[in-house]
Coordinates of C-alpha atoms and ligand atoms in Angstrom, one line a residue:
X1 CA -15.8 -13.6 -22.3
X2 CA -13.1 -15.0 -20.1
X3 CA -9.9 -15.9 -21.8
X4 CA -8.5 -19.4 -21.8
X5 CA -6.1 -20.4 -19.0
X6 CA -2.5 -19.9 -20.0
X7 CA -0.3 -23.0 -19.7
X8 CA 2.9 -21.0 -19.7
X9 CA 4.8 -20.4 -16.4
X10 CA 7.9 -18.5 -15.3
X11 CA 10.8 -19.6 -13.1
X12 CA 12.6 -17.6 -10.4
X13 CA 15.7 -18.0 -8.3
X14 CA 14.6 -16.0 -5.2
X15 CA 11.1 -15.1 -4.0
X16 CA 12.0 -11.3 -4.1
X17 CA 12.0 -11.6 -7.9
X18 CA 8.2 -12.1 -7.7
X19 CA 7.5 -8.5 -6.5
X20 CA 5.6 -6.3 -9.0
X21 CA 4.1 -7.0 -12.4
X22 CA 0.7 -7.3 -10.7
X23 CA -2.6 -7.6 -12.7
X24 CA -4.7 -4.6 -13.7
X25 CA -8.4 -5.5 -13.6
X26 CA -11.4 -3.6 -15.0
X27 CA -14.0 -3.1 -12.3
X28 CA -17.5 -3.3 -13.9
X29 CA -20.0 -3.0 -11.0
X30 CA -20.0 0.7 -10.3
X31 CA -22.9 1.8 -12.4
X32 CA -21.4 5.2 -13.6
X33 CA -21.8 5.4 -17.4
X34 CA -19.0 6.7 -19.5
X35 CA -16.3 6.1 -16.9
X36 CA -13.9 3.1 -16.7
X37 CA -12.3 2.1 -13.4
X38 CA -9.3 -0.1 -13.4
X39 CA -7.6 -1.5 -10.3
X40 CA -4.0 -2.7 -9.9
X41 CA -4.4 -5.8 -7.7
X42 CA -1.4 -5.6 -5.3
X43 CA -2.5 -8.7 -3.4
X44 CA -0.7 -10.6 -6.2
X45 CA 2.7 -9.7 -4.7
X46 CA 4.4 -12.4 -2.6
X47 CA 3.6 -10.6 0.7
X48 CA 0.1 -10.0 -0.6
X49 CA 0.3 -6.2 -0.6
X50 CA 1.5 -3.1 -2.3
X51 CA 4.1 -2.6 0.5
X52 CA 6.4 -5.3 -1.0
X53 CA 7.5 -2.8 -3.6
X54 CA 8.8 0.0 -1.3
X55 CA 10.0 -2.5 1.4
X56 CA 12.2 -4.4 -1.1
X57 CA 13.6 -1.2 -2.6
X58 CA 14.5 0.3 0.8
X59 CA 16.2 -3.0 1.9
X60 CA 18.0 -3.3 -1.4
X61 CA 19.2 0.3 -1.1
X62 CA 20.4 -0.5 2.5
X63 CA 22.3 -3.5 1.2
X64 CA 23.8 -1.5 -1.7
X65 CA 25.0 1.4 0.5
X66 CA 26.3 -0.9 3.3
X67 CA 24.0 0.6 6.0
X68 CA 22.2 -2.7 6.6
X69 CA 25.3 -4.9 7.1
X70 CA 25.0 -7.1 10.3
X71 CA 22.0 -5.1 11.5
X72 CA 18.4 -5.8 12.3
X73 CA 15.7 -4.1 10.2
X74 CA 13.5 -1.9 12.4
X75 CA 10.5 0.1 11.5
X76 CA 7.0 1.2 12.5
X77 CA 4.3 -0.2 10.4
X78 CA 0.5 -0.8 10.6
X79 CA 1.0 -4.2 9.2
X80 CA 1.6 -4.7 5.5
X81 CA 5.1 -3.1 5.4
X82 CA 6.0 -5.2 8.5
X83 CA 4.8 -8.3 6.6
X84 CA 6.9 -7.2 3.7
X85 CA 10.0 -6.7 5.8
X86 CA 9.4 -10.0 7.6
X87 CA 9.3 -12.2 4.5
X88 CA 12.0 -10.2 2.6
X89 CA 14.2 -10.4 5.7
X90 CA 13.6 -14.2 5.9
X91 CA 14.4 -14.6 2.2
X92 CA 17.5 -12.5 2.2
X93 CA 18.8 -13.5 5.7
X94 CA 18.2 -10.4 7.8
X95 CA 16.6 -10.1 11.3
X96 CA 13.5 -7.9 11.5
X97 CA 12.0 -6.0 14.5
X98 CA 8.7 -4.2 14.2
X99 CA 6.6 -1.6 16.2
X100 CA 2.9 -2.0 15.5
X101 CA -0.3 -0.9 17.1
X102 CA -1.7 -3.6 19.5
X103 CA -5.1 -3.6 17.7
X104 CA -4.0 -4.7 14.3
X105 CA -5.9 -7.8 13.1
X106 CA -5.0 -11.2 14.6
X107 CA -4.2 -12.6 11.2
X108 CA -1.4 -10.0 10.7
X109 CA 0.2 -10.7 14.1
X110 CA 0.2 -14.4 13.2
X111 CA 1.7 -13.8 9.8
X112 CA 4.5 -11.7 11.3
X113 CA 5.3 -14.5 13.8
X114 CA 5.4 -17.1 11.0
X115 CA 8.3 -15.2 9.4
X116 CA 10.0 -15.0 12.8
X117 CA 9.8 -11.2 13.1
X118 CA 10.3 -9.7 16.6
X119 CA 7.1 -7.7 17.3
X120 CA 6.8 -4.7 19.8
X121 CA 3.2 -3.5 20.4
X122 CA 2.3 0.2 20.9
X123 CA -1.0 1.2 22.6
X124 CA -4.1 0.7 20.5
X125 CA -5.2 4.2 21.6
X126 CA -2.3 5.9 19.7
X127 CA -2.9 4.5 16.2
X128 CA 0.0 4.3 13.7
X129 CA 1.6 7.4 15.3
X130 CA 2.1 5.4 18.6
X131 CA 4.0 2.8 16.6
X132 CA 6.2 5.5 15.1
X133 CA 7.1 6.8 18.5
X134 CA 7.8 3.3 19.9
X135 CA 10.2 2.6 17.0
X136 CA 12.0 5.8 17.7
X137 CA 12.4 4.8 21.4
X138 CA 13.7 1.3 20.5
X139 CA 16.2 2.9 18.1
X140 CA 17.4 5.5 20.6
X141 CA 18.1 2.8 23.2
X142 CA 20.2 0.8 20.8
X143 CA 21.2 2.7 17.6
X144 CA 24.1 0.4 16.7
X145 CA 21.7 -2.6 16.5
X146 CA 19.3 -1.3 13.9
X147 CA 18.9 -0.3 10.3
X148 CA 15.7 1.8 10.1
X149 CA 14.3 2.1 6.5
X150 CA 11.8 4.7 7.8
X151 CA 9.1 4.3 5.2
X152 CA 7.5 7.6 6.1
X153 CA 10.5 9.7 5.2
X154 CA 12.6 7.5 2.9
X155 CA 12.5 8.7 -0.8
X156 CA 13.1 5.1 -1.9
X157 CA 9.4 4.5 -0.9
X158 CA 7.8 6.7 -3.6
X159 CA 10.7 5.9 -5.9
X160 CA 9.8 2.2 -5.8
X161 CA 6.4 3.2 -7.1
X162 CA 7.7 5.6 -9.7
X163 CA 10.0 2.9 -11.1
X164 CA 7.5 0.0 -11.0
X165 CA 3.8 0.7 -10.2
X166 CA 3.7 3.7 -12.6
X167 CA 5.6 2.1 -15.4
X168 CA 3.4 -1.0 -15.2
X169 CA 0.2 1.1 -15.3
X170 CA 1.4 3.2 -18.2
X171 CA 2.6 0.2 -20.2
X172 CA -1.1 -0.7 -20.6
X173 CA -3.0 2.5 -19.9
X174 CA -1.0 5.3 -21.5
X175 CA -3.6 6.0 -24.2
X176 CA -6.7 5.7 -22.0
X177 CA -5.9 6.9 -18.5
X178 CA -7.3 10.3 -17.5
X179 CA -7.1 10.0 -13.6
X180 CA -4.9 8.2 -11.2
X181 CA -6.4 7.9 -7.7
X182 CA -4.9 6.3 -4.7
X183 CA -5.5 6.0 -1.0
X184 CA -2.9 7.5 1.3
X185 CA -1.0 6.0 4.3
X186 CA 2.7 6.9 4.0
X187 CA 1.5 8.4 0.7
X188 CA 4.4 6.5 -1.2
X189 CA 2.0 5.0 -3.7
X190 CA 0.3 8.3 -4.5
X191 CA 3.5 10.4 -4.5
X192 CA 5.7 8.0 -6.6
X193 CA 3.1 6.7 -9.0
X194 CA 1.4 10.0 -9.5
X195 CA 4.6 11.9 -10.2
X196 CA 5.8 9.4 -12.8
X197 CA 2.5 9.1 -14.5
X198 CA 2.3 12.9 -14.8
X199 CA 5.9 12.9 -16.3
X200 CA 4.7 10.4 -18.9
X201 CA 1.3 12.0 -19.6
X202 CA 0.9 15.5 -18.1
X203 CA -2.8 15.7 -18.7
X204 CA -3.5 12.9 -16.1
X205 CA -5.2 14.3 -12.9
X206 CA -3.8 12.8 -9.7
X207 CA -6.3 12.3 -6.9
X208 CA -5.7 11.5 -3.2
X209 CA -8.2 9.4 -1.5
X210 CA -8.1 10.2 2.3
X211 CA -10.2 9.0 5.2
X212 CA -12.8 11.7 6.1
X213 CA -12.2 11.5 9.8
X214 CA -9.3 10.8 12.3
X215 CA -10.8 7.5 13.7
X216 CA -11.7 5.8 10.4
X217 CA -11.0 2.1 10.9
X218 CA -9.4 1.8 7.5
X219 CA -6.2 0.0 8.4
X220 CA -3.1 1.3 6.6
X221 CA -4.6 4.8 5.8
X222 CA -3.9 8.2 7.4
X223 CA -6.1 11.2 8.0
X224 CA -3.3 13.8 7.4
X225 CA -4.7 16.7 9.4
X226 CA -4.7 14.7 12.6
X227 CA -1.5 12.6 12.0
X228 CA 2.2 13.0 12.1
X229 CA 2.7 14.1 8.4
X230 CA 5.1 11.8 6.5
X231 CA 8.2 13.6 5.2
X232 CA 7.5 12.1 1.7
X233 CA 4.0 13.6 1.6
X234 CA 3.6 16.7 -0.6
X235 CA 0.0 18.0 -1.0
X236 CA 1.1 20.0 -4.0
X237 CA 1.9 16.7 -5.9
X238 CA -1.8 16.0 -6.5
X239 CA -4.7 17.9 -8.1
X240 CA -7.6 16.9 -5.9
X241 CA -8.4 15.2 -2.6
X242 CA -11.5 13.1 -2.1
X243 CA -12.6 12.2 1.5
X244 CA -13.5 8.5 2.0
X245 CA -16.4 7.6 4.3
X246 CA -15.7 4.4 6.3
X247 CA -19.2 2.9 5.9
X248 CA -19.0 3.4 2.1
X249 CA -15.6 1.8 2.1
X250 CA -16.9 -1.2 4.0
X251 CA -19.9 -1.4 1.6
X252 CA -17.5 -1.5 -1.3
X253 CA -15.4 -4.3 0.3
X254 CA -18.6 -6.4 0.2
X255 CA -19.7 -5.3 -3.3
X256 CA -16.2 -6.0 -4.7
X257 CA -16.4 -9.6 -3.2
X258 CA -20.0 -10.2 -4.2
X259 CA -20.3 -8.4 -7.6
X260 CA -16.7 -8.8 -8.9
X261 CA -15.3 -11.8 -7.2
X262 CA -12.5 -9.7 -5.7
X263 CA -11.8 -10.1 -2.0
X264 CA -10.0 -6.8 -1.3
X265 CA -8.9 -5.3 2.0
X266 CA -10.5 -2.4 3.7
X267 CA -8.5 0.2 1.8
X268 CA -9.4 -1.4 -1.5
X269 CA -13.0 -0.7 -0.5
X270 CA -11.9 2.8 0.3
X271 CA -10.2 3.2 -3.0
X272 CA -13.3 2.0 -4.8
X273 CA -15.6 4.3 -2.8
X274 CA -13.3 7.2 -3.7
X275 CA -13.2 6.3 -7.4
X276 CA -16.9 6.1 -7.6
X277 CA -17.3 9.6 -6.1
X278 CA -14.7 10.8 -8.7
X279 CA -16.4 8.9 -11.5
X280 CA -19.7 10.8 -10.7
X281 CA -17.9 14.1 -10.8
X282 CA -16.3 13.6 -14.2
X283 CA -18.3 13.3 -17.4
X284 CA -16.2 10.5 -18.9
X285 CA -12.8 9.1 -18.6
X286 CA -10.6 6.3 -17.3
X287 CA -9.6 6.1 -13.6
X288 CA -6.8 3.9 -12.6
X289 CA -6.5 3.0 -8.9
X290 CA -4.6 0.6 -6.6
X291 CA -6.2 -2.1 -4.5
X292 CA -3.4 -2.3 -1.8
X293 CA -4.1 -5.7 -0.4
X294 CA -6.5 -8.7 -0.1
X295 CA -9.4 -9.4 2.2
X296 CA -8.0 -12.5 4.0
X297 CA -6.4 -10.5 6.8
X298 CA -9.7 -8.8 7.6
X299 CA -12.1 -11.7 7.8
X300 CA -12.4 -11.4 11.6
X301 CA -12.9 -7.6 11.5
X302 CA -16.3 -5.8 11.8
X303 CA -16.7 -5.4 8.1
X304 CA -17.7 -9.1 7.8
X305 CA -19.8 -9.3 11.0
Ligands
PLP1 C1 -3.8 -1.8 3.4 C2 -3.1 -0.6 3.0 N1 -3.7 0.3 2.1 C3 -3.1 1.4 1.8 C4 -1.9 1.8 2.2 C5 -1.3 3.1 1.8 O1 -0.2 3.0 1.0 P1 0.9 4.1 1.0 O2 1.7 3.9 2.3 O3 1.8 3.8 -0.2 O4 0.3 5.4 1.0 C6 -1.2 0.9 3.1 C7 0.1 1.3 3.7 O5 0.6 0.6 4.5 C8 -1.8 -0.3 3.5 O6 -1.3 -1.2 4.3

């Protein structure tokens, strides 16, 4: 039974205060008896993705330690972190320059432009690693100009998740949760959230959901064996790895929309495909996962053709 619409509202003095405190939703349509699956809906952040959390923390840390003063924020990003830097830069008064693969969806490119970010495109053949190399080149040419948060190697990325994502999950799920499962890109979500959840409840099993092949079409995710491995990634920090099949992920994007009324991004479909595999392996339990973004940015991609 749906609850009544609340008539209370909150007030804020800066849009950055809206980051975090995203909803946790029970996903019903998976047909695995005895297992609950709950998803944290990160599309409810102001930049519409999970990456608002680490981007804000890395920028705030740069402001706090003085490294960002009078500089342009520069990083390599497959899209969502770039969107996060772009809107946070606009809100806090910093310029933003981004290196991204040329084949990211058109919606993303337009969103970045709308926040006035300067965009540099790397070859679509080189994936997210090409963007990393291009950002390094830009920095080398002009090191005085840039502040590089370096999301792949910055411990503030997982720390943002330890301090916010994990605490928010455990506030509601501490008694129930048996597994935490998350997709991996930089791996910040899995590393930070998983670590803190285990500190609060050591029995929880932490599961990495990783694309099963190098060319997977799941924007934002990394197949570690064929990628530049992020410095923050530690395979010892999780208990199990489940490979995600791209077709299954795309199927789940559609099922989530059509069975649950949740328009998730491609990696949300991937998260769900991985959680259902996990649910079938365990006899009973409660899996908590993260739906990293919403589906609006992928409406022109092949999943909806
Ligand atoms: C859509 C999407 N899903 C998942 C991820 C992976 O998150 P993380 O970088 O925390 O591993 C990202 C990262 O950019 C993303 O953009």
